[in-house]
Amino acid sequence: MKVLFVLLLTAAAADCQSFHRGRCPQPPVQENFNVTKYMGTWYEIEKLPAMFEKGKCNQATYSLLEDGTVKVRNAELLSNGKISSIEGVATVKNSSQPAILDVSFFKGVPGAPYWVLSTDYHSYALVYSCSDYFGLFHVDFAWILARPRVLTEDVISQLHDKLDAAGVNIKRLLVSDQTGCDVMT
Ligand SMILES: *[C@@H]1O[C@H](CO)[C@@H](O)[C@H](O)[C@H]1NC(C)=O
Ligand SMILES: *[C@@H]1O[C@H](CO)[C@@H](O)[C@H](O)[C@H]1NC(C)=O
């Protein structure tokens, strides 16, 4: 447990401090979330730094599976010109909280929370992921996603306000590079 703790701290430190004291915030999620409308491709506009994303043109494609779970395919363009992708499964754990999903990319490894804080389904989505560790600290990630590769400053600013209200330091957000992505489509 101590080793894990140190590893996580090191990872978090290397990752521009996405770890914080105390427990995860519990921000409100999108009301009446309709997962069907959420399916399809979303492009990453901004994010809290995540170690596991190194390229550009980051995108996520969601598709409903017959058992009601969601297939997730994340893809990005690496600096060597290769497309890197990973597939996972997202599941709603509690049907009365449909905007709270759990995404797992590796069998047997616990999934990560995936909270849809806000979406209009056709232009923007705000996703938050926070994990508690031993009740002592938490590590969080956030993504502003859009259907086209751009989003208006107005909308971005509204989503910043929501993240801010959730206690996220929006100064840590990085703007994603969505230029030169033709090879992705
Ligand atoms: C969810 O969206 C789909 C596609 O637009 C629609 O057919 C379905 O009725 C919606 N479900 C609810 C519960 O509104
Ligand atoms: C599911 O969510 C509802 C509403 O938030 C809550 O009351 C209920 O306890 C949850 N069920 C489980 C199994 O967590």
Coordinates of C-alpha atoms and ligand atoms in Angstrom, one line a residue:
M1 CA 0.0 0.0 0.0
K2 CA 2.9 2.3 0.8
V3 CA 4.5 1.5 -2.5
L4 CA 1.3 2.2 -4.3
F5 CA 0.9 5.5 -2.5
V6 CA 4.4 6.6 -3.5
L7 CA 3.8 5.4 -7.1
L8 CA 0.6 7.4 -7.3
L9 CA 2.2 10.5 -5.8
T10 CA 5.1 10.2 -8.2
A11 CA 2.7 9.7 -11.1
A12 CA 0.5 12.6 -9.9
A13 CA 3.5 14.9 -9.5
A14 CA 4.8 14.0 -12.9
D15 CA 1.4 14.7 -14.1
C16 CA 1.3 18.4 -13.1
Q17 CA -0.4 17.8 -9.8
S18 CA -3.8 16.3 -10.6
F19 CA -3.8 15.0 -7.0
H20 CA -5.3 16.9 -4.1
R21 CA -5.9 16.4 -0.4
G22 CA -9.2 15.0 0.9
R23 CA -12.0 13.3 -0.9
C24 CA -13.4 13.8 -4.4
P25 CA -15.9 16.5 -4.9
Q26 CA -19.4 15.4 -5.9
P27 CA -20.4 17.8 -8.6
P28 CA -24.0 17.7 -10.1
V29 CA -24.3 15.7 -13.2
Q30 CA -26.4 16.1 -16.4
E31 CA -30.1 15.7 -15.6
N32 CA -32.1 13.1 -17.5
F33 CA -28.9 12.0 -19.2
N34 CA -29.8 10.0 -22.4
V35 CA -26.8 7.7 -23.2
T36 CA -28.2 7.0 -26.7
K37 CA -27.9 10.6 -27.7
Y38 CA -24.4 10.8 -26.3
M39 CA -23.1 8.1 -28.7
G40 CA -20.8 8.8 -31.6
T41 CA -17.5 10.7 -31.8
W42 CA -16.4 13.5 -29.5
Y43 CA -13.2 15.6 -29.9
E44 CA -11.2 16.7 -27.0
I45 CA -11.1 20.5 -26.7
E46 CA -9.5 20.9 -23.3
K47 CA -8.4 18.6 -20.5
L48 CA -6.8 18.4 -17.1
P49 CA -3.5 16.7 -17.9
A50 CA -3.7 13.0 -18.2
M51 CA -0.5 11.0 -18.4
F52 CA -2.0 8.4 -20.6
E53 CA -2.7 10.9 -23.4
K54 CA 0.5 11.9 -25.3
G55 CA -0.5 12.7 -28.8
K56 CA -2.9 15.2 -30.4
C57 CA -6.2 15.1 -32.2
N58 CA -7.6 13.2 -29.3
Q59 CA -11.0 11.7 -29.9
A60 CA -13.4 9.3 -28.3
T61 CA -16.0 7.3 -30.1
Y62 CA -18.9 5.7 -28.1
S63 CA -21.2 3.1 -29.4
L64 CA -24.0 1.2 -27.6
L65 CA -23.6 -2.5 -27.3
E66 CA -26.6 -4.9 -27.2
D67 CA -26.2 -5.5 -23.5
G68 CA -26.7 -1.8 -22.8
T69 CA -23.0 -1.1 -22.1
V70 CA -21.0 1.3 -24.2
K71 CA -18.0 0.5 -26.3
V72 CA -15.4 3.2 -26.0
R73 CA -12.6 3.8 -28.5
N74 CA -10.1 6.5 -27.7
A75 CA -7.7 7.5 -30.5
E76 CA -4.9 10.0 -30.9
L77 CA -2.3 11.0 -33.4
L78 CA 1.2 10.4 -32.2
S79 CA 4.2 12.6 -33.1
N80 CA 5.5 9.9 -35.4
G81 CA 2.4 10.1 -37.5
K82 CA 0.9 6.8 -36.2
I83 CA -2.6 6.6 -34.8
S84 CA -2.8 5.1 -31.3
S85 CA -6.1 3.7 -30.0
I86 CA -7.4 1.9 -27.1
E87 CA -10.8 0.2 -26.5
G88 CA -12.8 -0.1 -23.4
V89 CA -16.2 -0.5 -22.0
A90 CA -18.4 2.0 -20.1
T91 CA -21.1 0.9 -17.8
V92 CA -23.8 2.7 -15.9
K93 CA -23.6 1.2 -12.4
N94 CA -26.9 2.6 -11.1
S95 CA -29.7 3.1 -13.6
S96 CA -31.1 6.0 -11.5
Q97 CA -27.8 7.8 -12.1
P98 CA -27.3 7.3 -15.9
A99 CA -24.8 10.2 -16.2
I100 CA -22.4 8.4 -13.9
L101 CA -20.5 5.7 -15.8
D102 CA -17.5 3.6 -15.1
V103 CA -15.0 3.1 -17.9
S104 CA -12.6 0.1 -18.0
F105 CA -9.9 -0.4 -20.5
F106 CA -8.3 -3.5 -19.1
K107 CA -10.1 -6.7 -18.0
G108 CA -9.7 -7.3 -14.3
V109 CA -8.5 -3.8 -13.6
P110 CA -11.0 -1.5 -11.8
G111 CA -12.5 1.1 -14.0
A112 CA -12.3 4.8 -13.7
P113 CA -15.4 7.0 -13.0
Y114 CA -16.8 8.9 -15.9
W115 CA -19.2 11.6 -14.9
V116 CA -21.0 13.6 -17.6
L117 CA -21.5 16.9 -15.8
S118 CA -23.1 18.6 -18.7
T119 CA -24.0 18.0 -22.4
D120 CA -26.3 19.1 -25.0
Y121 CA -25.5 16.0 -27.0
H122 CA -24.9 17.8 -30.3
S123 CA -22.1 20.3 -29.5
Y124 CA -20.5 20.1 -26.1
A125 CA -19.9 17.7 -23.2
L126 CA -18.1 18.1 -19.9
V127 CA -16.7 15.0 -18.3
Y128 CA -15.2 14.6 -14.9
S129 CA -13.4 11.7 -13.3
C130 CA -12.2 11.6 -9.8
S131 CA -10.9 8.7 -7.7
D132 CA -10.4 8.6 -3.9
Y133 CA -7.3 7.0 -2.4
F134 CA -7.5 5.8 1.2
G135 CA -9.8 8.8 2.0
L136 CA -6.6 10.9 2.1
F137 CA -6.3 12.3 -1.4
H138 CA -8.0 12.2 -4.8
V139 CA -6.8 12.3 -8.3
D140 CA -9.0 14.0 -10.9
F141 CA -9.3 14.4 -14.7
A142 CA -11.6 16.5 -16.7
W143 CA -12.3 16.8 -20.4
I144 CA -14.2 19.3 -22.4
L145 CA -15.4 17.5 -25.5
A146 CA -17.1 18.7 -28.7
R147 CA -18.8 17.3 -31.8
P148 CA -16.8 19.5 -34.1
R149 CA -13.1 20.0 -33.4
V150 CA -13.8 23.5 -32.1
L151 CA -16.1 25.1 -29.5
T152 CA -17.1 28.7 -29.0
E153 CA -15.4 30.7 -26.2
D154 CA -18.9 31.3 -24.8
V155 CA -19.5 27.6 -24.2
I156 CA -16.0 26.9 -23.0
S157 CA -16.4 29.7 -20.5
Q158 CA -19.7 28.2 -19.2
L159 CA -18.1 24.8 -18.8
H160 CA -15.1 26.4 -17.0
D161 CA -17.6 27.9 -14.5
K162 CA -19.1 24.4 -13.9
L163 CA -15.7 23.0 -13.3
D164 CA -14.8 25.9 -11.1
A165 CA -17.9 25.3 -9.0
A166 CA -16.9 21.6 -8.7
G167 CA -13.6 22.8 -7.1
V168 CA -11.5 22.1 -10.1
N169 CA -8.6 24.6 -10.7
I170 CA -9.4 25.6 -14.3
K171 CA -5.9 27.1 -14.6
R172 CA -4.7 23.6 -14.9
L173 CA -6.7 22.9 -18.0
L174 CA -4.7 22.4 -21.2
V175 CA -6.0 23.2 -24.6
S176 CA -5.9 20.2 -26.9
D177 CA -4.4 20.4 -30.4
Q178 CA -7.0 19.6 -32.9
T179 CA -5.2 20.8 -36.0
G180 CA -3.7 18.7 -38.8
C181 CA -6.1 15.8 -37.9
D182 CA -7.2 14.8 -41.4
V183 CA -5.6 11.4 -41.1
M184 CA -7.9 10.6 -38.2
T185 CA -11.1 10.7 -40.1
Ligands
LIG1 C1 -33.0 8.9 -25.8 O1 -32.7 9.3 -27.0 C2 -33.1 8.4 -28.1 C3 -32.5 8.9 -29.4 O2 -32.8 10.3 -29.6 C4 -34.7 8.4 -28.1 O3 -35.1 7.5 -29.1 C5 -35.1 7.9 -26.7 O4 -36.5 8.0 -26.6 C6 -34.5 8.8 -25.6 N1 -34.9 8.2 -24.3 C7 -35.5 8.9 -23.4 C8 -35.8 8.1 -22.1 O5 -35.8 10.0 -23.5
LIG2 C1 -28.8 4.5 -7.0 O1 -29.0 5.9 -7.0 C2 -30.1 6.3 -6.2 C3 -30.3 7.8 -6.4 O2 -29.2 8.5 -6.2 C4 -29.8 5.9 -4.7 O3 -30.8 6.3 -3.9 C5 -29.6 4.4 -4.6 O4 -29.1 4.1 -3.3 C6 -28.5 4.0 -5.6 N1 -28.5 2.5 -5.6 C7 -27.3 1.9 -5.4 C8 -27.4 0.4 -5.5 O5 -26.3 2.4 -5.2

